[in-house]
PDB file of C-alpha atoms in Angstrom:
ATOM      1  CA  MET A   1     -61.598 150.302  63.320  1.00  0.00           C
ATOM      2  CA  GLU A   2     -64.137 153.084  63.215  1.00  0.00           C
ATOM      3  CA  MET A   3     -67.518 152.736  61.570  1.00  0.00           C
ATOM      4  CA  ASP A   4     -66.628 155.413  58.989  1.00  0.00           C
ATOM      5  CA  GLU A   5     -63.808 153.253  57.681  1.00  0.00           C
ATOM      6  CA  LEU A   6     -66.183 150.341  57.055  1.00  0.00           C
ATOM      7  CA  GLU A   7     -68.692 152.368  55.074  1.00  0.00           C
ATOM      8  CA  ILE A   8     -68.868 151.333  51.440  1.00  0.00           C
ATOM      9  CA  LYS A   9     -69.737 154.085  49.000  1.00  0.00           C
ATOM     10  CA  PRO A  10     -70.670 153.482  45.359  1.00  0.00           C
ATOM     11  CA  PRO A  11     -68.554 155.258  42.762  1.00  0.00           C
ATOM     12  CA  ALA A  12     -69.818 158.680  41.724  1.00  0.00           C
ATOM     13  CA  SER A  13     -70.225 157.541  38.112  1.00  0.00           C
ATOM     14  CA  LEU A  14     -72.634 154.797  39.219  1.00  0.00           C
ATOM     15  CA  VAL A  15     -74.685 157.258  41.265  1.00  0.00           C
ATOM     16  CA  ASP A  16     -74.829 159.645  38.298  1.00  0.00           C
ATOM     17  CA  THR A  17     -75.990 156.824  36.013  1.00  0.00           C
ATOM     18  CA  ILE A  18     -78.710 155.758  38.444  1.00  0.00           C
ATOM     19  CA  CYS A  19     -79.927 159.356  38.807  1.00  0.00           C
ATOM     20  CA  GLU A  20     -80.015 159.774  35.032  1.00  0.00           C
ATOM     21  CA  LYS A  21     -82.069 156.599  34.642  1.00  0.00           C
ATOM     22  CA  GLN A  22     -84.494 157.632  37.375  1.00  0.00           C
ATOM     23  CA  GLY A  23     -84.880 161.079  35.831  1.00  0.00           C
ATOM     24  CA  THR A  24     -85.498 159.561  32.420  1.00  0.00           C
ATOM     25  CA  VAL A  25     -88.162 157.205  33.775  1.00  0.00           C
ATOM     26  CA  TRP A  26     -89.848 160.062  35.646  1.00  0.00           C
ATOM     27  CA  ALA A  27     -89.844 162.324  32.562  1.00  0.00           C
ATOM     28  CA  THR A  28     -91.188 159.464  30.440  1.00  0.00           C
ATOM     29  CA  ALA A  29     -94.005 158.914  32.941  1.00  0.00           C
ATOM     30  CA  VAL A  30     -94.928 162.605  32.799  1.00  0.00           C
ATOM     31  CA  GLY A  31     -94.861 162.568  28.995  1.00  0.00           C
ATOM     32  CA  ALA A  32     -96.942 159.392  28.761  1.00  0.00           C
ATOM     33  CA  SER A  33     -99.488 160.758  31.210  1.00  0.00           C
ATOM     34  CA  LEU A  34     -99.726 164.023  29.270  1.00  0.00           C
ATOM     35  CA  ALA A  35    -100.197 162.165  25.993  1.00  0.00           C
ATOM     36  CA  HIS A  36    -102.848 159.894  27.489  1.00  0.00           C
ATOM     37  CA  SER A  37    -104.795 162.724  29.110  1.00  0.00           C
ATOM     38  CA  ARG A  38    -104.649 164.775  25.895  1.00  0.00           C
ATOM     39  CA  ALA A  39    -106.178 161.910  23.954  1.00  0.00           C
ATOM     40  CA  THR A  40    -108.876 160.985  26.474  1.00  0.00           C
ATOM     41  CA  THR A  41    -109.999 164.081  28.401  1.00  0.00           C
ATOM     42  CA  PRO A  42    -110.844 167.658  27.431  1.00  0.00           C
ATOM     43  CA  LEU A  43    -108.845 169.291  30.253  1.00  0.00           C
ATOM     44  CA  LYS A  44    -106.968 172.576  30.155  1.00  0.00           C
ATOM     45  CA  PRO A  45    -103.187 172.215  29.669  1.00  0.00           C
ATOM     46  CA  SER A  46    -102.477 173.358  33.227  1.00  0.00           C
ATOM     47  CA  LEU A  47    -104.705 170.611  34.649  1.00  0.00           C
ATOM     48  CA  ARG A  48    -103.104 168.042  32.351  1.00  0.00           C
ATOM     49  CA  LEU A  49     -99.686 169.020  33.659  1.00  0.00           C
ATOM     50  CA  ILE A  50    -100.840 168.766  37.272  1.00  0.00           C
ATOM     51  CA  HIS A  51    -102.340 165.323  36.646  1.00  0.00           C
ATOM     52  CA  ALA A  52     -99.224 164.150  34.831  1.00  0.00           C
ATOM     53  CA  ARG A  53     -97.057 165.249  37.733  1.00  0.00           C
ATOM     54  CA  MET A  54     -99.317 163.461  40.198  1.00  0.00           C
ATOM     55  CA  HIS A  55     -99.137 160.263  38.129  1.00  0.00           C
ATOM     56  CA  ALA A  56     -95.347 160.484  37.976  1.00  0.00           C
ATOM     57  CA  GLN A  57     -95.157 161.021  41.740  1.00  0.00           C
ATOM     58  CA  ALA A  58     -97.420 158.021  42.321  1.00  0.00           C
ATOM     59  CA  LEU A  59     -95.140 155.950  40.092  1.00  0.00           C
ATOM     60  CA  THR A  60     -92.124 157.166  42.062  1.00  0.00           C
ATOM     61  CA  LEU A  61     -93.744 156.252  45.378  1.00  0.00           C
ATOM     62  CA  ALA A  62     -94.721 152.824  44.069  1.00  0.00           C
ATOM     63  CA  VAL A  63     -91.171 152.096  42.920  1.00  0.00           C
ATOM     64  CA  LEU A  64     -89.660 153.354  46.178  1.00  0.00           C
ATOM     65  CA  SER A  65     -92.142 151.299  48.196  1.00  0.00           C
ATOM     66  CA  GLY A  66     -91.342 148.207  46.163  1.00  0.00           C
ATOM     67  CA  ALA A  67     -87.627 148.753  46.650  1.00  0.00           C
ATOM     68  CA  ALA A  68     -88.115 149.218  50.405  1.00  0.00           C
ATOM     69  CA  VAL A  69     -90.160 146.009  50.687  1.00  0.00           C
ATOM     70  CA  TYR A  70     -87.597 144.101  48.631  1.00  0.00           C
ATOM     71  CA  HIS A  71     -84.745 145.449  50.783  1.00  0.00           C
ATOM     72  CA  TYR A  72     -86.605 144.604  54.001  1.00  0.00           C
ATOM     73  CA  TYR A  73     -87.343 141.009  53.005  1.00  0.00           C
ATOM     74  CA  ASP A  74     -83.908 140.511  51.466  1.00  0.00           C
ATOM     75  CA  LYS A  75     -82.221 141.706  54.659  1.00  0.00           C
ATOM     76  CA  ASN A  76     -84.468 139.664  56.987  1.00  0.00           C
ATOM     77  CA  SER A  77     -84.518 136.414  55.011  1.00  0.00           C
ATOM     78  CA  ASP A  78     -82.161 133.521  55.675  1.00  0.00           C
ATOM     79  CA  HIS A  79     -79.533 133.125  53.000  1.00  0.00           C
ATOM     80  CA  ASN A  80     -78.847 129.394  53.127  1.00  0.00           C
TER      81      ASN A  80
END
């Protein structure tokens, strides 16, 4: 048996659902950051947008890092 035959792929509908959820969370983070910065700082709209995008990217990196750590420890732990 070749390695390609053993590869398990998730259904396309599941991948689409996961991408939609991730996009929704990212857009919500941008919106929340914009709302917070509008209420607390007197920045120009362009700077608010840049800061909101940076906050959303930091959130994305934190979630990806957490998922990587979880996957690493889950794969290397003993399942007794």
